[in-house]
Coordinates of C-alpha atoms and ligand atoms in Angstrom, one line a residue:
X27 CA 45.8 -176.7 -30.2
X28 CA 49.2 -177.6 -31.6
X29 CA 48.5 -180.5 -34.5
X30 CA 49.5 -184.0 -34.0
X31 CA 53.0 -184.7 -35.8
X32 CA 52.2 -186.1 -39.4
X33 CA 54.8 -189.2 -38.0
X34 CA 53.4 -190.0 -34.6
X35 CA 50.1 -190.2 -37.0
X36 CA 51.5 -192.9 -39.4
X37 CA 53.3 -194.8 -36.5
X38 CA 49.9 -195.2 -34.6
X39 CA 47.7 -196.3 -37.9
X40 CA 50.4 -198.8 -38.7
X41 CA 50.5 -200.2 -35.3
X42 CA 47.1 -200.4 -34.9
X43 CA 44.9 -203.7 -35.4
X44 CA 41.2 -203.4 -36.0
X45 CA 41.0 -207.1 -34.1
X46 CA 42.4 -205.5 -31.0
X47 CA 40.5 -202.2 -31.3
X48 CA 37.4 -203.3 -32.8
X49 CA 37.9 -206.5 -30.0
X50 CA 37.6 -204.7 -27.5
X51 CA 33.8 -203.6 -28.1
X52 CA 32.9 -206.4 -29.6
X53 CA 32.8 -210.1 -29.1
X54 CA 34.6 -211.8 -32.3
X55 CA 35.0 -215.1 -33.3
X56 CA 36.9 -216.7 -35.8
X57 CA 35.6 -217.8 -39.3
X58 CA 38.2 -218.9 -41.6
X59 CA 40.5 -216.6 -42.0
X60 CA 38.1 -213.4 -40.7
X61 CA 36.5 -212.9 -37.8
X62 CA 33.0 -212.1 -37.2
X63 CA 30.4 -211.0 -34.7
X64 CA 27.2 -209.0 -34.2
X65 CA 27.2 -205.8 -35.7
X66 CA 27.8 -203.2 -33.0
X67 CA 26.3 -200.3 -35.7
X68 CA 22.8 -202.0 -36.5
X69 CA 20.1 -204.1 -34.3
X70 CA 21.9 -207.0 -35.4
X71 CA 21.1 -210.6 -34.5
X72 CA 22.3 -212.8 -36.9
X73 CA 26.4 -213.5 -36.4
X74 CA 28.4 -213.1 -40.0
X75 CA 27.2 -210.3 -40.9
X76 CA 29.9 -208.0 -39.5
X77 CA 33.3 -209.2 -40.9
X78 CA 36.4 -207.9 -39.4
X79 CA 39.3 -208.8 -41.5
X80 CA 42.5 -209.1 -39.6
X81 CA 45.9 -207.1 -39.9
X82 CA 47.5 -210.5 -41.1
X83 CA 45.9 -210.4 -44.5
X84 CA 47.8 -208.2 -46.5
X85 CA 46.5 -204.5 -47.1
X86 CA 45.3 -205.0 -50.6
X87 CA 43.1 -207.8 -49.7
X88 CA 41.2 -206.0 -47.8
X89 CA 43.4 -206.4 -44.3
X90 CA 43.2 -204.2 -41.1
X91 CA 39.4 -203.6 -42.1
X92 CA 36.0 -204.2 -40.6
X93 CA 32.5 -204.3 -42.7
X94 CA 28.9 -204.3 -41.6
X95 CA 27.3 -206.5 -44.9
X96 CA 23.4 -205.1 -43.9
X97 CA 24.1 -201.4 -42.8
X98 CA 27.4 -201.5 -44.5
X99 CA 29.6 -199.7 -42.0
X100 CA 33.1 -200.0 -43.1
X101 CA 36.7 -198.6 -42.2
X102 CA 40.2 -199.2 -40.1
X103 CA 40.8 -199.1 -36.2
X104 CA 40.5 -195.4 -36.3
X105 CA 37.6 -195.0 -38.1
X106 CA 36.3 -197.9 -36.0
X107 CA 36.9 -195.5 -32.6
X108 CA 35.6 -192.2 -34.0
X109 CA 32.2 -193.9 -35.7
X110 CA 31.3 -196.4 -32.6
X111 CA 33.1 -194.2 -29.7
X112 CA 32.5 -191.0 -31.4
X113 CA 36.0 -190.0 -31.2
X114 CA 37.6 -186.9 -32.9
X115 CA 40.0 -187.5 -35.4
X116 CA 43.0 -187.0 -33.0
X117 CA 41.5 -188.3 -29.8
X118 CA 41.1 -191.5 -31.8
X119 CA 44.9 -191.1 -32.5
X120 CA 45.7 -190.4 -28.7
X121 CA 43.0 -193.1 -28.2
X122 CA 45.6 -196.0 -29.6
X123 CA 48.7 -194.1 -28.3
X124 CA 47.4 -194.8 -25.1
X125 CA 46.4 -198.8 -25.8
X126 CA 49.9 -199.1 -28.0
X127 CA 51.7 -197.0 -25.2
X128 CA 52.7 -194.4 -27.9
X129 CA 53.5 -191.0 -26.7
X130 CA 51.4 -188.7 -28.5
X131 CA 51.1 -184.9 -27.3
X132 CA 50.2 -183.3 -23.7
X133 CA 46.5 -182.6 -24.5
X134 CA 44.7 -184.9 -22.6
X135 CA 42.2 -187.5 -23.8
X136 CA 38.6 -186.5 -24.3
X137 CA 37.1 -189.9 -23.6
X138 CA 35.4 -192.0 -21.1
X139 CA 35.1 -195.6 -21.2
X140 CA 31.8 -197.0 -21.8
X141 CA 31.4 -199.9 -18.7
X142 CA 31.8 -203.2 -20.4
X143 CA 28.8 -204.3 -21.7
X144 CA 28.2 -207.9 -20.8
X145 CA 28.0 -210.4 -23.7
X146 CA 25.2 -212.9 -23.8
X147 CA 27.2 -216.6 -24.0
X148 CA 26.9 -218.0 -28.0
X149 CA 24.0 -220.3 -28.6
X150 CA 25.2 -223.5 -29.3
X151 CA 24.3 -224.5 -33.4
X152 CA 21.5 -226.5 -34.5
X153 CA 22.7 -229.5 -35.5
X154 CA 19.6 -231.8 -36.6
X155 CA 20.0 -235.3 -36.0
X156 CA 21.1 -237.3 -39.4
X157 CA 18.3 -239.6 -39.3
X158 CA 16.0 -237.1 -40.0
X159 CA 17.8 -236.3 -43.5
X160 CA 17.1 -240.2 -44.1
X161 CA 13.1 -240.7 -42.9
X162 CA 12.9 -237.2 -45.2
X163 CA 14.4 -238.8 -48.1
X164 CA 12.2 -242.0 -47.6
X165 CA 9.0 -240.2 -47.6
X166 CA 10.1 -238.1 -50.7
X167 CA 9.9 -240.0 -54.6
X168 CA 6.6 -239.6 -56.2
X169 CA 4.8 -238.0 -53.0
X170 CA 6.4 -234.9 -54.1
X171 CA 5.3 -233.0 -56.4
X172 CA 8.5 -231.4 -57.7
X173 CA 10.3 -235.1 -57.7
X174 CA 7.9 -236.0 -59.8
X175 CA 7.9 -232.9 -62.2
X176 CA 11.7 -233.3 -62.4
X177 CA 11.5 -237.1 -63.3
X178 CA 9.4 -236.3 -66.4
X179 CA 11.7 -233.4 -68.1
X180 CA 12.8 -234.4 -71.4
X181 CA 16.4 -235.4 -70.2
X182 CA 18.6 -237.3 -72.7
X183 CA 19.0 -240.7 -71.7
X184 CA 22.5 -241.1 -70.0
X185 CA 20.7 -237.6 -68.2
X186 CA 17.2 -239.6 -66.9
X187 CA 19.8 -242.4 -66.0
X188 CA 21.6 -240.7 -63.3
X189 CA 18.5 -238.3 -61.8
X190 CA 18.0 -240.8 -59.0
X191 CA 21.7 -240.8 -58.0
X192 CA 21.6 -236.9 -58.6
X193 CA 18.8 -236.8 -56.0
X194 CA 20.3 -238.7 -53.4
X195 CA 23.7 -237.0 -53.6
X196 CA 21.7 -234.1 -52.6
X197 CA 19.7 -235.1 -50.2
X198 CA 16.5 -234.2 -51.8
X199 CA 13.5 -235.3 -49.4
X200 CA 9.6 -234.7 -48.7
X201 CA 7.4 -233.6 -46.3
X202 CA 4.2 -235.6 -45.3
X203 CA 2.1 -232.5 -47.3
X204 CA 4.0 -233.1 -50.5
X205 CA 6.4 -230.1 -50.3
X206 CA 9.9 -231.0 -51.2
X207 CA 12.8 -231.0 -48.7
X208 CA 16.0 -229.3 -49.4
X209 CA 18.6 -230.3 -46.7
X210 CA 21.4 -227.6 -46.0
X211 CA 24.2 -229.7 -44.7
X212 CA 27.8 -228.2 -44.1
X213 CA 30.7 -229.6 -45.8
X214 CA 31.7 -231.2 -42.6
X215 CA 28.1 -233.2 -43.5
X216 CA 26.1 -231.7 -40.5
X217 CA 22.7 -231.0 -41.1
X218 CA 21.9 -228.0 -40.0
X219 CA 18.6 -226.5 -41.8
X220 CA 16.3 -227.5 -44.1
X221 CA 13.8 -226.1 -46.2
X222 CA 10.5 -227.1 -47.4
X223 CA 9.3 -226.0 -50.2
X224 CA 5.4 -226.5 -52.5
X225 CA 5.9 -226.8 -56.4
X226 CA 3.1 -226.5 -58.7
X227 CA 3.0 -228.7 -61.7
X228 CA 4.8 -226.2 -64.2
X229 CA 7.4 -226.6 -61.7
X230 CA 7.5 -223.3 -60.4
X231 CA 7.3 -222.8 -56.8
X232 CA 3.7 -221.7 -55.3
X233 CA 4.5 -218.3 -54.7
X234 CA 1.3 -218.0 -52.3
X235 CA 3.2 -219.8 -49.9
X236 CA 6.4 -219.0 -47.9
X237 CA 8.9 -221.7 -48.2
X238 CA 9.1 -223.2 -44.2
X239 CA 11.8 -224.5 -42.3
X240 CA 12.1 -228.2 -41.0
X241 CA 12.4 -226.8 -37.4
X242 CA 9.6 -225.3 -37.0
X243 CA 7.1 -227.7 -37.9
X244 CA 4.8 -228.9 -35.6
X245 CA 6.4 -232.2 -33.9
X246 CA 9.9 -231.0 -34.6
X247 CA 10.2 -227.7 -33.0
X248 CA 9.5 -229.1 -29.8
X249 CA 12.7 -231.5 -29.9
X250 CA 15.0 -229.1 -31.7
X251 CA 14.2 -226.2 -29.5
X252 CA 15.6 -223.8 -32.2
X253 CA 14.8 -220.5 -30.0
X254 CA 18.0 -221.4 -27.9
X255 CA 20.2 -222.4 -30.9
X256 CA 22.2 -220.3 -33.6
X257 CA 20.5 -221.2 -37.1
X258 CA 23.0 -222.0 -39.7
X259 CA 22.1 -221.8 -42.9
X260 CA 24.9 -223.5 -45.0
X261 CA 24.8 -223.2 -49.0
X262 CA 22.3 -225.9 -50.2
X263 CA 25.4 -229.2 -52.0
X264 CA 27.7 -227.6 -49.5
X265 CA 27.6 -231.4 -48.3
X266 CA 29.5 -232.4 -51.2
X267 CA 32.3 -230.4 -50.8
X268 CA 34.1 -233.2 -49.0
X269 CA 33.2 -235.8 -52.2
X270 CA 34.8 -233.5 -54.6
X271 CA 37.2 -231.6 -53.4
X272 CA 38.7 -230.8 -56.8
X273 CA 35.7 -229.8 -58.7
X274 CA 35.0 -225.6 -59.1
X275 CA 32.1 -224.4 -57.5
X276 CA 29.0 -223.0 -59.5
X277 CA 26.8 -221.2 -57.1
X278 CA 23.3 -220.5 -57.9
X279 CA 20.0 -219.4 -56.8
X280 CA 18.0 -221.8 -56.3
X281 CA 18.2 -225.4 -55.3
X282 CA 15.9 -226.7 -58.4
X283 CA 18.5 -224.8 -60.7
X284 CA 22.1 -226.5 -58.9
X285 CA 19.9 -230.3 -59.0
X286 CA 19.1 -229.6 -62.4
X287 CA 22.5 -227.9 -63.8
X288 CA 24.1 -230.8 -61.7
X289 CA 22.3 -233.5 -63.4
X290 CA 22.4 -231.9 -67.2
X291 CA 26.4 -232.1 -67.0
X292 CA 26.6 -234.9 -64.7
X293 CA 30.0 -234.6 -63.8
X294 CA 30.1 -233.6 -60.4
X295 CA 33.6 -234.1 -60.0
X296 CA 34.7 -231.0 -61.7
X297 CA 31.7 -229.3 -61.5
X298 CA 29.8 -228.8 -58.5
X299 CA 26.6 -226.6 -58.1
X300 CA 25.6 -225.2 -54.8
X301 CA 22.4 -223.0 -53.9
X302 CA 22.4 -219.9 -51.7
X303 CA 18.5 -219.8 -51.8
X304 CA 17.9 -216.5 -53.5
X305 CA 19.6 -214.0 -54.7
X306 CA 19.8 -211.7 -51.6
X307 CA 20.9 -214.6 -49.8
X308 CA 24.5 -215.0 -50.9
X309 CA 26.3 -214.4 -47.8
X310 CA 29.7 -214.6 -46.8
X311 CA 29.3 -216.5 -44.0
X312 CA 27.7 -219.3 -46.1
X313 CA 30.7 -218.8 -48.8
X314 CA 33.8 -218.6 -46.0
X315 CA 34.3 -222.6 -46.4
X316 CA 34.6 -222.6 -50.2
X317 CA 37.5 -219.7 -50.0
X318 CA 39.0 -221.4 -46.8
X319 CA 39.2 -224.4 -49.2
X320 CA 40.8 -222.4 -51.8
X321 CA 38.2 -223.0 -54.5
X322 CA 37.5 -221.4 -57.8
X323 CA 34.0 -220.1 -57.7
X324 CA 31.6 -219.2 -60.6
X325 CA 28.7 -217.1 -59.4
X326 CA 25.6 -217.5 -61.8
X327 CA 23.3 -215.2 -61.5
X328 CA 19.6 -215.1 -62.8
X329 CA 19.0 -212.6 -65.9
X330 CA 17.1 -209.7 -63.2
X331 CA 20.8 -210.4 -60.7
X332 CA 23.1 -209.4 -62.3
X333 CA 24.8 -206.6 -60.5
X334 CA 23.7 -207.7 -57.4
X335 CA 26.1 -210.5 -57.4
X336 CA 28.9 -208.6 -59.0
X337 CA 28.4 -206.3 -56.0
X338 CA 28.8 -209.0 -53.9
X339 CA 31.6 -210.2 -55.5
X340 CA 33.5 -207.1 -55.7
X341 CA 32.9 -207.4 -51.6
X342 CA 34.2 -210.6 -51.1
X343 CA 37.6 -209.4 -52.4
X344 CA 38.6 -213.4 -53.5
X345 CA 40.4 -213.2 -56.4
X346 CA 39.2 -216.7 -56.9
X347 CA 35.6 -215.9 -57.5
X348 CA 33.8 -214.2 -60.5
X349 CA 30.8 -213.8 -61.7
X350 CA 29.7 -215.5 -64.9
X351 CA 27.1 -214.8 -67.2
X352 CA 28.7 -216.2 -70.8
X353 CA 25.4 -219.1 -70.3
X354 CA 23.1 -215.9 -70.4
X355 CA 24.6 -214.6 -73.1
X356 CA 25.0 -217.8 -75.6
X357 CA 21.7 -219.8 -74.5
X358 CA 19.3 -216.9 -73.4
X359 CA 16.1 -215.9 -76.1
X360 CA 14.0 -213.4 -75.5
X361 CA 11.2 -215.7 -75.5
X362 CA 12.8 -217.3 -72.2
X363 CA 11.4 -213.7 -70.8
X364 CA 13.5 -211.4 -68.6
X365 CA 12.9 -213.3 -65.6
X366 CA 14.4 -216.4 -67.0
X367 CA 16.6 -218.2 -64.7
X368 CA 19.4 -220.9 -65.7
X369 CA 17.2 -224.3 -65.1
X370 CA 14.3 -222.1 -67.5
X371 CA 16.5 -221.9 -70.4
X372 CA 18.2 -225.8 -69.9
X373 CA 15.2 -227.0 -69.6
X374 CA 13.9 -225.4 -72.7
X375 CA 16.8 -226.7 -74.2
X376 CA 15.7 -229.8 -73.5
X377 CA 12.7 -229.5 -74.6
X378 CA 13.3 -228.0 -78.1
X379 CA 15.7 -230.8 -78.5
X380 CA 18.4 -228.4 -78.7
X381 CA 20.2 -230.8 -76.1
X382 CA 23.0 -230.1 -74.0
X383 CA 25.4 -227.9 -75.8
X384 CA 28.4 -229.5 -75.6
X385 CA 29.5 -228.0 -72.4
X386 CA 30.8 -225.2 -74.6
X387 CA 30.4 -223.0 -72.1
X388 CA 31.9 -224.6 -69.1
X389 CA 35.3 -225.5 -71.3
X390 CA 35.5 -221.7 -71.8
X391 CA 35.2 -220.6 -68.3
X392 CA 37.4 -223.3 -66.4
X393 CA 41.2 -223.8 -68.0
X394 CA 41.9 -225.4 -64.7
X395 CA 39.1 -228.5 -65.1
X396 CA 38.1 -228.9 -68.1
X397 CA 35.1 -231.0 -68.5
X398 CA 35.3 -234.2 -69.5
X399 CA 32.4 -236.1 -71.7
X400 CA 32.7 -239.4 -70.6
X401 CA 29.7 -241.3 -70.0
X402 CA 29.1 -241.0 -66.6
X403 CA 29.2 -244.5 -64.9
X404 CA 29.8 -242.8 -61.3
X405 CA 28.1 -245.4 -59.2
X406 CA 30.9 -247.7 -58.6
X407 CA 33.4 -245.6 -58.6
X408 CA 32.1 -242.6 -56.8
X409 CA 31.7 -243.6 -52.8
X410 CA 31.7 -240.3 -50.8
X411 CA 34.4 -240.6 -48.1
X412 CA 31.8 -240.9 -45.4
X413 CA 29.9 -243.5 -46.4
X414 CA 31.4 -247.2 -45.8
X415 CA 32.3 -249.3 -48.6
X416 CA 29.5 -251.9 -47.3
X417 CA 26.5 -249.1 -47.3
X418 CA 27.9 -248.2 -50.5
X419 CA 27.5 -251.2 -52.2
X420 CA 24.0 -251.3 -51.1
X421 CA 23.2 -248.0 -52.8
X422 CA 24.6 -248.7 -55.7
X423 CA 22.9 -252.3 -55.6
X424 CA 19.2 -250.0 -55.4
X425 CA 20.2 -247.6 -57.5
X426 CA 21.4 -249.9 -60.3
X427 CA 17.9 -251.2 -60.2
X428 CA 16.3 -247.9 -60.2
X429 CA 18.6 -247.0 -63.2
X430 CA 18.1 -250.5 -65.1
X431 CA 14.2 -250.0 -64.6
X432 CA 14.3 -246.4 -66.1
X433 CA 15.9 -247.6 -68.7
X434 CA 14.2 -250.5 -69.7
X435 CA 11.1 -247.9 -69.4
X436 CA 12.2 -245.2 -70.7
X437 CA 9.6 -242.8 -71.8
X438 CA 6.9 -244.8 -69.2
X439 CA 5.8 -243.5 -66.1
X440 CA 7.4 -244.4 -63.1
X441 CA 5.2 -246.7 -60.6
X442 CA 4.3 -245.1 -57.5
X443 CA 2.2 -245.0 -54.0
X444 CA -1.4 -245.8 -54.2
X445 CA -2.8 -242.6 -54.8
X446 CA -4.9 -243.2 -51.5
X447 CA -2.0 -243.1 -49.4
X448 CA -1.1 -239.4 -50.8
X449 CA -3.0 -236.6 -48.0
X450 CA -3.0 -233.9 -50.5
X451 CA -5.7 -233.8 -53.0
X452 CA -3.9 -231.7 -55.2
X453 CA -1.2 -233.7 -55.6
X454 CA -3.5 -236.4 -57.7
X455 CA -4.8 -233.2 -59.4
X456 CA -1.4 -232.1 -60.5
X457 CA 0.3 -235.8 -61.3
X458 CA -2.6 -236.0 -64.2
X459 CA -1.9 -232.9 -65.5
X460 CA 1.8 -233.4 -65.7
X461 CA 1.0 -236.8 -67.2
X462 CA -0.6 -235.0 -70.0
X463 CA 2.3 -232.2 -70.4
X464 CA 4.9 -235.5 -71.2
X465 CA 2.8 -236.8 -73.5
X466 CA 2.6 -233.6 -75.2
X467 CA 6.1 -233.1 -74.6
X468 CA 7.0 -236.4 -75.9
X469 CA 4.9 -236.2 -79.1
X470 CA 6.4 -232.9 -80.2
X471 CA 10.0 -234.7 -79.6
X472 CA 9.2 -237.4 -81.6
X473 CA 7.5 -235.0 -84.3
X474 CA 10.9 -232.9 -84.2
X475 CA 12.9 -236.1 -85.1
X476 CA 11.2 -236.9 -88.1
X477 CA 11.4 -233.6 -89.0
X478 CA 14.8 -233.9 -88.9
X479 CA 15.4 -237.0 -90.9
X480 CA 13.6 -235.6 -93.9
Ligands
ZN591 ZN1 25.7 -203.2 -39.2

């Protein structure tokens, strides 16, 4: 069988587009700049997974290519044809001469269509109805455990000051049993998922337990009906996005570790910190926002997720984005322990009285917003787009109060619910225990300052 002509070759891979070939197997949609849909190499169920990446983005970004993120199929349109159609290497070829109307040679094409399969219609998104962000965020405060456990760190106090209005710009709620609520809203601010999580009174999650999703609780699943919706699962700050679009991204595991990281620096409109909820959950999907926006992204790993991340990273092909690990290497000890993540190793910070460094670290890795150190007076000035000026002033009026009261009391507990009204034993339990950690905490502070003046 005479070869195919080395130039009839090129012609045909530079003609071809993996959105047209790959298209016409699989449904795609667009996302951003790619295009996405379900996998046609794996079981796959979950849309952003399989990324095609369009002829229009130039070669060395990763154009003209699709990628399967779980079962990680990858290539061009005629790798596309011989892996999914199980095409030879030139009846792929005569394949696209035949779509691109290309003579190619007289031997005729070994191939038979598949009959179009037909494509289930796309489930509409979950979008859960705002007012449930706000009765989540009413219930939350002292009922919840890890609320409470963040209130008593040993923050600084221009840190304790602003942990209420850190709270509230992330939509940090509770759940009737005391589990904290972590609202995934998109940066167009719909909610679309939320999590809810138990905390034990180190603050480290209860690990006996899975962390459960708003929509399927008992009550809810009914009315949301998620079974006939797509489930988005947006990065956990992506809300605030729209507040700041200036600020450079941090991303993160876990929420407790962007709410904490946010409110050490306090200066959320340079430095934003986003959650993807573990570290195998960093998807592209979840990230295709922040690189439509054009954003510079930090990726910070925990200590054991390392490569992981770079991996991902080196994937994502966004020149914006790197991973960085110079926190790890300044501020980790060994006594932090291997599985040390970044809100472990601030809060000890905190705790030894070593105090916020400075910053140090995020004037090295940001020449394009450097931080700044004023105090941070952002209630007046900081009104999200979305909220009117009216509502605004209303916030600020409550959490002036909250912020004057903290620190008139600074150092004092914080008044909450008669215990009777709390349904969880446990949490009683657990609120006099971590009574008894601050006081310990707060004795060894005061001890390390008169240390220090002698
Ligand atoms: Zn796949």
């Amino acid at each position: 069988m005479p070869k195919i002509p080395d130039e009839i070759v090129k012609r045909i891979q530079d003609i071809a587009k993996v959105e047209d070939v790959v298209g016409d197997f699989v449904t795609l949609r667009k996302a951003g700049v790619n295009l996405t849909g379900l996998c046609p190499f794996h079981d796959d169920r979950h849309d952003g997974n399989f990324i095609v990446r369009p002829s229009s983005v130039p070669e060395k970004r990763g154009g003209n290519t699709y990628r399967c993120f779980v079962c990680d199929k990858k290539g061009g349109p005629v790798t596309f044809l011989m892996e999914h159609e199980r095409l030879s290497f030139p009846d792929a070829i005569r394949w696209l001469g035949k779509k691109y109307c290309i003579e190619v040679d007289n031997v005729p094409l070994n191939y038979t269509p598949p009959p179009p399969r037909p494509t289930p219609p796309p489930l509409p998104p979950l979008l859960i109805p705002r007012a449930y962000v706000k009765r989540t965020m009413e219930i939350g405060g002292d009922n919840t455990l890890f609320i409470y456990w963040l209130m008593h760190l040993p923050w600084d106090d221009e840190q304790r000051a602003r942990l209420q209005q850190t709270l509230w710009q992330y939509c940090v709620g509770g759940w009737r049993d005391g589990r904290v609520v972590f609202w995934m809203i998109d940066h167009e601010g719909n909610p679309r998922a939320a999590k809810l999580m138990r905390y034990l009174p180190d603050g480290h999650r209860d690990k006996t337990q899975h962390p459960g999703w708003l929509y399927n609780q008992d009550g809810v699943r009914q009315r949301l009906d998620p079974d006939n919706h797509e489930i988005l699962k947006p990065l956990f700050g992506s809300h605030l996005l729209r507040s700041y679009p200036q600020a450079v991204v941090n991303i993160v595991e876990s929420e407790k570790t962007a709410i904490i990281m946010a409110n050490y620096y306090g200066d959320l409109q340079s430095q934003l910190w986003l959650a993807c909820g573990g570290l195998k959950h960093l998807q592209l999907d979840s990230m295709q926002p922040i690189i439509d926006q054009g954003r510079t992204v930090w990726l910070w790993p925990d200590k054991d997720g390392r490569e992981a991340w770079q991996e991902v990273c080196d994937k994502l092909g966004y020149d914006k984005c790197r991973v960085y690990t110079h926190f790890f290497d300044t501020c980790w000890t060994p006594a932090d322990g291997d599985k040390a993540d970044i809100a472990d190793i601030a809060i000890r910070m905190m705790t030894t009285g070593e105090g916020p460094r400075e910053s140090e670290e995020l004037r090295v890795k940001s020449e394009e917003s450097p931080i700044s150190h004023q105090p941070s007076d952002i209630i007046d000035t900081d009104r999200p787009a979305d909220v009117l000026p009216e509502e605004w002033l209303e916030h600020s009026a409550v959490m002036r109060a909250i912020r004057e009261w903290e620190l008139e009391h600074v150092g004092e507990d914080t008044p909450f619910l008669d215990p009777d009204e709390l349904r969880d034993p446990r949490i009683r339990e657990w609120r006099e225990k971590i009574r008894q950690g601050c006081n310990f905490n707060k004795t060894r502070k005061r001890n390390g300052e008169q240390q220090r003046k002698r």
